[in-house]
């Protein structure tokens, strides 16, 4: 993906997903709701591969605001305690380093897939 955007431009959902499709990665779910063992909502993740409990999140500038950051940390901890691996990326990661970003997702998926098969 060769799109270059101004630093303050918000990524559209299709731009975020396109990085993964360009690399041959098809997310199993978009805006996936992760629930705990009792069925309570932990949170919604941008992209997910539930079979290996891998989530990809895109953090825009609003995630740097104090209250949003606090909520993000709380949710990230809950996702990890529920057994999820969460990769977090910025707009720069997606727009300026899409190959590196996709490579990290592929590596995590491969590692988790091997672990889930025993």
CSV table of C-alpha atoms in Angstrom, one decimal:
chain,number,residue,atom,x,y,z
A,1,UNK,CA,0.0,0.0,0.0
A,2,UNK,CA,1.6,3.2,-1.1
A,3,UNK,CA,-0.7,5.8,0.5
A,4,UNK,CA,1.0,8.6,2.4
A,5,UNK,CA,-1.2,10.7,4.6
A,6,UNK,CA,-0.7,13.8,6.7
A,7,UNK,CA,0.1,12.9,10.3
A,8,UNK,CA,-3.2,14.2,11.7
A,9,UNK,CA,-5.4,12.4,9.2
A,10,UNK,CA,-7.5,9.7,10.6
A,11,UNK,CA,-7.3,6.3,8.9
A,12,UNK,CA,-10.5,4.9,7.4
A,13,UNK,CA,-11.3,1.4,8.3
A,14,UNK,CA,-10.7,0.2,4.7
A,15,UNK,CA,-7.2,1.6,4.8
A,16,UNK,CA,-6.4,-0.2,8.0
A,17,UNK,CA,-7.7,-3.5,6.7
A,18,UNK,CA,-6.1,-3.0,3.2
A,19,UNK,CA,-2.6,-3.4,4.7
A,20,UNK,CA,-3.4,-6.9,5.8
A,21,UNK,CA,-5.2,-7.9,2.5
A,22,UNK,CA,-2.3,-6.6,0.5
A,23,UNK,CA,-0.1,-8.9,2.5
A,24,UNK,CA,-2.4,-11.9,2.0
A,25,UNK,CA,-3.8,-11.8,5.5
A,26,UNK,CA,-7.6,-12.1,5.8
A,27,UNK,CA,-8.9,-11.1,9.2
A,28,UNK,CA,-11.4,-13.6,10.6
A,29,UNK,CA,-13.4,-10.7,12.1
A,30,UNK,CA,-13.6,-7.0,12.0
A,31,UNK,CA,-14.7,-5.1,15.1
A,32,UNK,CA,-14.8,-8.3,17.0
A,33,UNK,CA,-16.4,-8.4,20.5
A,34,UNK,CA,-14.2,-10.3,23.0
A,35,UNK,CA,-16.1,-11.7,25.9
A,36,UNK,CA,-14.8,-13.3,29.2
A,37,UNK,CA,-15.7,-16.8,30.3
A,38,UNK,CA,-19.0,-15.5,31.8
A,39,UNK,CA,-20.0,-13.8,28.6
A,40,UNK,CA,-19.3,-10.2,29.8
A,41,UNK,CA,-18.0,-7.9,27.1
A,42,UNK,CA,-14.2,-7.2,27.6
A,43,UNK,CA,-14.1,-5.0,24.5
A,44,UNK,CA,-14.3,-4.7,20.8
A,45,UNK,CA,-11.0,-5.1,18.8
A,46,UNK,CA,-10.4,-3.7,15.3
A,47,UNK,CA,-9.3,-7.0,13.7
A,48,UNK,CA,-9.3,-10.5,15.2
A,49,UNK,CA,-8.4,-14.1,14.6
A,50,UNK,CA,-10.4,-15.7,17.4
A,51,UNK,CA,-9.1,-19.2,16.7
A,52,UNK,CA,-5.7,-18.2,17.9
A,53,UNK,CA,-6.8,-15.3,20.1
A,54,UNK,CA,-4.9,-12.6,18.1
A,55,UNK,CA,-6.2,-9.0,18.0
A,56,UNK,CA,-4.9,-6.1,16.0
A,57,UNK,CA,-5.7,-2.6,17.2
A,58,UNK,CA,-5.1,0.8,15.5
A,59,UNK,CA,-4.5,3.6,17.9
A,60,UNK,CA,-5.2,7.1,16.5
A,61,UNK,CA,-4.2,10.3,18.2
A,62,UNK,CA,-7.2,10.3,20.5
A,63,UNK,CA,-5.7,7.3,22.3
A,64,UNK,CA,-3.0,9.7,23.7
A,65,UNK,CA,-5.6,11.6,25.7
A,66,UNK,CA,-5.4,10.8,29.5
A,67,UNK,CA,-8.8,9.2,30.0
A,68,UNK,CA,-8.7,7.3,26.7
A,69,UNK,CA,-5.2,6.0,27.5
A,70,UNK,CA,-6.4,4.8,31.0
A,71,UNK,CA,-9.3,2.9,29.4
A,72,UNK,CA,-7.0,1.4,26.8
A,73,UNK,CA,-4.6,0.1,29.4
A,74,UNK,CA,-7.5,-1.4,31.5
A,75,UNK,CA,-8.9,-3.1,28.4
A,76,UNK,CA,-5.5,-4.3,27.2
A,77,UNK,CA,-4.9,-5.9,30.6
A,78,UNK,CA,-8.3,-7.6,30.5
A,79,UNK,CA,-7.7,-8.9,27.0
A,80,UNK,CA,-4.3,-10.3,28.0
A,81,UNK,CA,-5.8,-12.0,31.1
A,82,UNK,CA,-8.4,-13.6,28.8
A,83,UNK,CA,-5.5,-15.1,26.8
A,84,UNK,CA,-5.4,-12.8,23.9
A,85,UNK,CA,-2.3,-11.5,22.1
A,86,UNK,CA,-2.8,-7.9,21.1
A,87,UNK,CA,-0.7,-6.0,18.6
A,88,UNK,CA,-1.1,-2.2,18.6
A,89,UNK,CA,-0.2,0.0,15.6
A,90,UNK,CA,-0.3,3.7,14.8
A,91,UNK,CA,-1.2,5.5,11.6
A,92,UNK,CA,2.5,5.7,10.8
A,93,UNK,CA,2.8,2.0,11.1
A,94,UNK,CA,0.0,1.4,8.7
A,95,UNK,CA,0.7,4.1,6.1
A,96,UNK,CA,4.5,4.4,6.2
A,97,UNK,CA,5.5,0.9,7.1
A,98,UNK,CA,2.8,-1.4,5.9
A,99,UNK,CA,5.1,-4.3,5.0
A,100,UNK,CA,6.6,-4.2,8.5
A,101,UNK,CA,3.2,-4.0,10.1
A,102,UNK,CA,1.8,-6.9,8.1
A,103,UNK,CA,5.0,-8.9,8.8
A,104,UNK,CA,4.5,-8.6,12.5
A,105,UNK,CA,0.9,-9.8,12.2
A,106,UNK,CA,2.0,-12.8,10.0
A,107,UNK,CA,4.7,-13.6,12.6
A,108,UNK,CA,2.3,-13.5,15.5
A,109,UNK,CA,-0.3,-15.5,13.7
A,110,UNK,CA,2.3,-18.2,12.8
A,111,UNK,CA,3.6,-18.4,16.3
A,112,UNK,CA,0.1,-18.6,17.8
A,113,UNK,CA,-1.1,-21.0,15.2
A,114,UNK,CA,1.8,-23.4,16.0
A,115,UNK,CA,1.2,-23.0,19.7
A,116,UNK,CA,-2.5,-23.8,19.4
A,117,UNK,CA,-1.8,-27.0,17.4
A,118,UNK,CA,0.4,-28.3,20.2
